[in-house]
PDB file of C-alpha atoms in Angstrom:
ATOM      1  CA  MET A   6     -47.702 380.415  84.294  1.00 63.00           C
ATOM      2  CA  ALA A   7     -47.172 381.758  80.908  1.00 80.00           C
ATOM      3  CA  ALA A   8     -50.237 383.110  79.065  1.00 78.00           C
ATOM      4  CA  ARG A   9     -50.927 382.275  75.416  1.00 88.00           C
ATOM      5  CA  ARG A  10     -53.195 384.181  73.108  1.00 89.00           C
ATOM      6  CA  ILE A  11     -55.612 382.574  70.666  1.00 90.00           C
ATOM      7  CA  THR A  12     -58.101 383.854  68.190  1.00 92.00           C
ATOM      8  CA  VAL A  13     -61.542 382.243  67.962  1.00 89.00           C
ATOM      9  CA  THR A  14     -64.406 383.026  65.616  1.00 93.00           C
ATOM     10  CA  LEU A  15     -67.806 382.780  67.336  1.00 88.00           C
ATOM     11  CA  PRO A  16     -71.324 382.881  65.774  1.00 91.00           C
ATOM     12  CA  GLU A  17     -72.776 386.344  66.233  1.00 92.00           C
ATOM     13  CA  ASP A  18     -75.417 385.226  68.667  1.00 90.00           C
ATOM     14  CA  VAL A  19     -72.834 383.578  71.015  1.00 88.00           C
ATOM     15  CA  TYR A  20     -70.691 386.707  70.843  1.00 91.00           C
ATOM     16  CA  ASP A  21     -73.718 388.898  71.619  1.00 89.00           C
ATOM     17  CA  ALA A  22     -74.638 386.632  74.574  1.00 87.00           C
ATOM     18  CA  LEU A  23     -71.094 386.802  75.970  1.00 89.00           C
ATOM     19  CA  THR A  24     -70.960 390.577  75.530  1.00 90.00           C
ATOM     20  CA  ALA A  25     -74.256 390.978  77.345  1.00 87.00           C
ATOM     21  CA  GLU A  26     -72.972 388.798  80.149  1.00 85.00           C
ATOM     22  CA  ALA A  27     -69.755 390.717  80.374  1.00 87.00           C
ATOM     23  CA  GLU A  28     -71.612 393.938  80.641  1.00 87.00           C
ATOM     24  CA  GLU A  29     -74.104 392.706  83.158  1.00 81.00           C
ATOM     25  CA  SER A  30     -71.368 391.252  85.422  1.00 82.00           C
ATOM     26  CA  GLN A  31     -69.251 394.303  84.782  1.00 86.00           C
ATOM     27  CA  ARG A  32     -66.228 392.095  83.688  1.00 87.00           C
ATOM     28  CA  LYS A  33     -63.968 392.141  80.678  1.00 90.00           C
ATOM     29  CA  LEU A  34     -65.074 389.897  77.837  1.00 91.00           C
ATOM     30  CA  SER A  35     -61.635 388.264  77.892  1.00 90.00           C
ATOM     31  CA  ASP A  36     -61.922 387.351  81.618  1.00 88.00           C
ATOM     32  CA  LEU A  37     -65.462 386.002  81.147  1.00 87.00           C
ATOM     33  CA  VAL A  38     -64.390 383.710  78.247  1.00 89.00           C
ATOM     34  CA  ARG A  39     -61.171 382.561  80.067  1.00 87.00           C
ATOM     35  CA  ASP A  40     -63.266 381.592  83.146  1.00 81.00           C
ATOM     36  CA  ALA A  41     -65.789 379.701  80.965  1.00 80.00           C
ATOM     37  CA  VAL A  42     -63.208 377.734  79.102  1.00 83.00           C
ATOM     38  CA  THR A  43     -61.263 376.974  82.388  1.00 79.00           C
ATOM     39  CA  GLN A  44     -64.413 375.641  84.109  1.00 75.00           C
ATOM     40  CA  LEU A  45     -65.370 373.642  81.050  1.00 76.00           C
ATOM     41  CA  LEU A  46     -62.138 371.946  80.965  1.00 77.00           C
ATOM     42  CA  SER A  47     -62.099 371.303  84.615  1.00 73.00           C
ATOM     43  CA  GLY A  48     -65.462 369.564  84.351  1.00 63.00           C
ATOM     44  CA  ASP A  49     -67.438 372.185  86.272  1.00 54.00           C
ATOM     45  CA  ARG A  50     -70.733 373.561  85.011  1.00 61.00           C
ATOM     46  CA  TRP A  51     -70.034 377.028  83.879  1.00 64.00           C
ATOM     47  CA  ARG A  52     -70.780 379.708  86.424  1.00 74.00           C
ATOM     48  CA  SER A  53     -69.219 383.034  86.896  1.00 81.00           C
ATOM     49  CA  ILE A  54     -67.541 384.148  90.096  1.00 87.00           C
ATOM     50  CA  GLY A  55     -70.454 386.477  90.625  1.00 89.00           C
ATOM     51  CA  ASP A  56     -72.959 383.714  90.262  1.00 88.00           C
ATOM     52  CA  VAL A  57     -71.085 381.629  92.875  1.00 91.00           C
ATOM     53  CA  ALA A  58     -70.617 384.612  95.162  1.00 95.00           C
ATOM     54  CA  GLU A  59     -74.291 385.547  95.046  1.00 95.00           C
ATOM     55  CA  GLU A  60     -75.274 381.930  95.722  1.00 94.00           C
ATOM     56  CA  TYR A  61     -73.204 381.912  98.914  1.00 96.00           C
ATOM     57  CA  ILE A  62     -74.629 385.394  99.938  1.00 97.00           C
ATOM     58  CA  ARG A  63     -78.129 383.948  99.565  1.00 97.00           C
ATOM     59  CA  GLU A  64     -77.086 381.127 101.874  1.00 96.00           C
ATOM     60  CA  GLY A  65     -76.345 383.676 104.607  1.00 95.00           C
ATOM     61  CA  LEU A  66     -72.531 383.606 104.498  1.00 96.00           C
ATOM     62  CA  THR A  67     -70.519 386.634 105.632  1.00 97.00           C
ATOM     63  CA  ASN A  68     -68.404 388.605 103.112  1.00 97.00           C
ATOM     64  CA  ALA A  69     -65.287 386.913 104.605  1.00 97.00           C
ATOM     65  CA  GLU A  70     -66.850 383.491 104.243  1.00 97.00           C
ATOM     66  CA  VAL A  71     -68.023 384.233 100.631  1.00 97.00           C
ATOM     67  CA  LEU A  72     -64.509 385.392  99.685  1.00 96.00           C
ATOM     68  CA  GLU A  73     -62.860 382.404 101.161  1.00 96.00           C
ATOM     69  CA  ALA A  74     -65.294 380.017  99.381  1.00 94.00           C
ATOM     70  CA  VAL A  75     -64.924 381.820  96.025  1.00 93.00           C
ATOM     71  CA  ARG A  76     -61.135 381.710  96.249  1.00 91.00           C
ATOM     72  CA  GLU A  77     -61.238 378.012  97.000  1.00 90.00           C
ATOM     73  CA  ARG A  78     -63.407 377.457  93.839  1.00 87.00           C
ATOM     74  CA  PHE A  79     -61.546 379.936  91.758  1.00 84.00           C
ATOM     75  CA  PRO A  80     -57.880 379.918  92.985  1.00 82.00           C
ATOM     76  CA  GLU A  81     -56.681 382.300  90.297  1.00 79.00           C
ATOM     77  CA  ALA A  82     -59.453 384.818  90.853  1.00 80.00           C
ATOM     78  CA  ARG A  83     -58.633 388.344  91.954  1.00 83.00           C
ATOM     79  CA  THR A  84     -61.869 388.625  93.872  1.00 89.00           C
ATOM     80  CA  SER A  85     -61.652 391.041  96.894  1.00 93.00           C
ATOM     81  CA  MET A  86     -63.867 391.976  99.827  1.00 95.00           C
ATOM     82  CA  GLN A  87     -65.033 394.917  97.719  1.00 94.00           C
ATOM     83  CA  SER A  88     -66.156 392.481  95.059  1.00 93.00           C
ATOM     84  CA  VAL A  89     -68.163 390.613  97.479  1.00 96.00           C
ATOM     85  CA  ALA A  90     -69.685 393.744  98.907  1.00 95.00           C
ATOM     86  CA  PHE A  91     -70.607 394.774  95.375  1.00 95.00           C
ATOM     87  CA  TYR A  92     -72.448 391.431  94.696  1.00 95.00           C
ATOM     88  CA  ARG A  93     -74.308 391.677  97.998  1.00 96.00           C
ATOM     89  CA  SER A  94     -75.250 395.288  97.289  1.00 95.00           C
ATOM     90  CA  ARG A  95     -76.376 394.296  93.783  1.00 93.00           C
ATOM     91  CA  LEU A  96     -78.635 391.590  95.162  1.00 96.00           C
ATOM     92  CA  ARG A  97     -80.241 393.969  97.657  1.00 94.00           C
ATOM     93  CA  LYS A  98     -80.734 396.654  95.049  1.00 94.00           C
ATOM     94  CA  ALA A  99     -82.428 394.096  92.839  1.00 94.00           C
ATOM     95  CA  GLY A 100     -84.915 393.516  95.665  1.00 95.00           C
ATOM     96  CA  GLU A 101     -83.537 390.169  96.933  1.00 95.00           C
ATOM     97  CA  ASN A 102     -84.019 389.668 100.643  1.00 95.00           C
ATOM     98  CA  VAL A 103     -80.450 388.979 101.665  1.00 96.00           C
ATOM     99  CA  MET A 104     -78.856 389.710 104.861  1.00 95.00           C
ATOM    100  CA  SER A 105     -76.285 392.492 105.146  1.00 94.00           C
ATOM    101  CA  ASP A 106     -72.789 391.401 105.975  1.00 94.00           C
ATOM    102  CA  ALA A 107     -73.314 392.774 109.540  1.00 94.00           C
ATOM    103  CA  GLU A 108     -76.509 390.737 109.913  1.00 94.00           C
ATOM    104  CA  ALA A 109     -74.737 387.598 108.654  1.00 94.00           C
ATOM    105  CA  ARG A 110     -71.992 388.183 111.192  1.00 93.00           C
ATOM    106  CA  ARG A 111     -74.447 388.614 114.017  1.00 93.00           C
ATOM    107  CA  ASP A 112     -76.262 385.495 112.891  1.00 88.00           C
ATOM    108  CA  ARG A 113     -73.018 383.622 113.420  1.00 81.00           C
ATOM    109  CA  ILE A 114     -72.799 384.755 117.090  1.00 80.00           C
ATOM    110  CA  THR A 115     -76.335 383.785 118.065  1.00 68.00           C
TER     111      THR A 115
END
């Protein structure tokens, strides 16, 4: 699929909000905007890959299950197991009570 470049002028407050979100999610601003536009046009409520991954982590999915679900929802994403591990770690560091990947895998066995 060929990529095309466009230039868009945004109000300063919108640009500031996008920049803050890109920094917080540790993503390139262009990737963030591209995902937002794609999701808007596809009819989905705009949510970042990180938001979706963290939702699945909170539901108790393993890293492999989270990755599979994210790739189904964002087929063009370059999300990796390391990305999912990062999101899980970020939640735990923020004080959220989420299972580790090992705990989630053990939970599947029992």
